[in-house]
XYZ file of C-alpha atoms in Angstrom:
140
model
C 28.535 -158.801 110.977
C 27.685 -161.340 108.298
C 24.105 -162.442 107.612
C 23.208 -166.074 108.230
C 23.898 -167.970 105.032
C 21.226 -170.520 104.136
C 21.931 -174.223 104.049
C 20.613 -176.050 100.984
C 18.034 -178.799 101.212
C 20.763 -181.325 100.344
C 23.073 -179.819 102.973
C 20.647 -179.972 105.911
C 21.109 -183.688 106.730
C 24.875 -183.284 106.321
C 24.875 -180.354 108.743
C 22.809 -182.406 111.199
C 25.382 -185.194 111.094
C 28.331 -182.796 111.490
C 26.495 -181.088 114.354
C 25.939 -184.398 116.173
C 29.570 -185.453 115.739
C 30.934 -182.058 116.797
C 28.684 -181.521 119.799
C 29.646 -184.962 121.115
C 33.180 -183.626 121.669
C 34.014 -182.163 125.108
C 33.113 -178.527 125.823
C 31.942 -177.890 122.249
C 29.469 -175.185 121.343
C 27.908 -174.173 118.052
C 27.960 -170.572 116.926
C 27.390 -168.651 113.744
C 30.596 -167.093 112.454
C 30.818 -165.314 109.111
C 27.242 -166.436 108.483
C 28.119 -170.127 108.782
C 27.617 -172.773 111.484
C 30.882 -173.170 113.379
C 31.894 -175.460 116.199
C 34.063 -174.062 118.946
C 35.910 -175.126 122.050
C 36.984 -172.475 124.569
C 35.714 -169.830 122.121
C 38.077 -171.030 119.377
C 36.727 -172.465 116.133
C 37.782 -176.000 115.253
C 35.292 -176.686 112.436
C 33.163 -174.711 110.000
C 30.286 -176.044 107.896
C 30.044 -174.459 104.460
C 27.405 -174.926 101.793
C 28.286 -173.479 98.394
C 30.807 -171.027 99.820
C 31.060 -168.137 97.349
C 29.521 -170.364 94.666
C 32.118 -173.164 94.878
C 29.366 -175.812 94.624
C 30.652 -177.795 97.635
C 29.046 -178.867 100.880
C 32.042 -179.249 103.147
C 33.662 -178.753 106.488
C 36.872 -176.887 107.131
C 38.973 -178.163 110.042
C 42.357 -177.542 111.603
C 44.851 -180.222 110.549
C 48.102 -181.329 112.104
C 51.263 -180.088 110.371
C 51.827 -182.018 107.148
C 48.373 -183.621 107.108
C 46.807 -181.122 104.720
C 49.226 -181.878 101.875
C 49.049 -185.631 102.440
C 45.250 -185.612 102.455
C 44.842 -183.454 99.347
C 47.432 -185.514 97.480
C 45.822 -188.821 98.487
C 42.260 -187.885 97.502
C 41.849 -184.490 95.775
C 38.176 -185.176 95.017
C 37.398 -185.413 98.747
C 39.982 -183.060 100.287
C 40.965 -179.516 99.325
C 42.834 -176.509 100.640
C 40.135 -174.072 101.780
C 40.430 -170.359 101.114
C 41.471 -168.023 103.945
C 42.427 -170.721 106.491
C 44.161 -173.150 104.123
C 47.506 -171.345 104.323
C 47.375 -171.952 108.099
C 47.092 -175.704 107.599
C 43.328 -176.196 107.644
C 41.776 -178.897 105.468
C 38.544 -178.845 103.484
C 36.522 -182.074 103.471
C 33.736 -182.535 100.945
C 30.566 -184.049 102.341
C 28.549 -183.933 99.114
C 29.880 -187.253 97.879
C 27.672 -190.288 97.202
C 28.767 -191.992 100.440
C 30.606 -189.743 102.886
C 32.964 -191.667 105.156
C 31.476 -190.574 108.478
C 34.088 -192.417 110.543
C 36.777 -190.439 108.744
C 34.810 -187.192 109.195
C 34.414 -187.935 112.918
C 38.141 -188.574 113.185
C 39.013 -185.315 111.394
C 36.636 -183.366 113.644
C 38.113 -185.005 116.755
C 41.673 -184.274 115.603
C 40.803 -180.641 114.916
C 39.127 -180.345 118.322
C 42.211 -181.823 120.000
C 44.488 -179.366 118.167
C 42.393 -176.354 119.233
C 41.161 -177.306 122.717
C 43.076 -176.112 125.774
C 44.846 -178.848 127.710
C 42.500 -178.311 130.674
C 39.519 -179.225 128.471
C 41.233 -182.332 127.132
C 42.441 -183.402 130.579
C 38.992 -183.031 132.082
C 37.056 -184.455 129.159
C 33.975 -186.256 130.380
C 32.472 -188.302 127.529
C 29.111 -188.403 129.327
C 28.813 -184.600 128.965
C 28.704 -183.769 125.268
C 28.810 -180.230 123.955
C 25.849 -177.930 123.691
C 24.301 -175.720 121.095
C 24.293 -172.025 121.802
C 22.370 -169.171 120.288
C 22.870 -168.722 116.575
C 21.772 -165.070 116.650
C 24.446 -162.532 115.734
């Protein structure tokens, strides 16, 4: 079990925005995994929020990406996108949020794409936009 990793003062409003975008997706819950806030659907993680992960100096999210998207994104904007450790070899993308003006529409789209890639078909078929996700206990 990993201890809860603190979020920096600068990261708190970014986490709040990621939380709002993620929990608006169908059947989403928030959990703590490896000491970090994670967003799940059907008990599978589709996004992680990381603040200075192992001293990398970034506030970012890691999300599942469609095949081929990771390379295209990193090549198109390496200051914003990166290959995250551990999950990067499985096609996940890192998205920096600690930029002067994060593109929240793009972040919302990446979160939604990751959710769609992870969510079971039954969740996507029965998605009710009037019933956003919920936050669950962060104790572990």
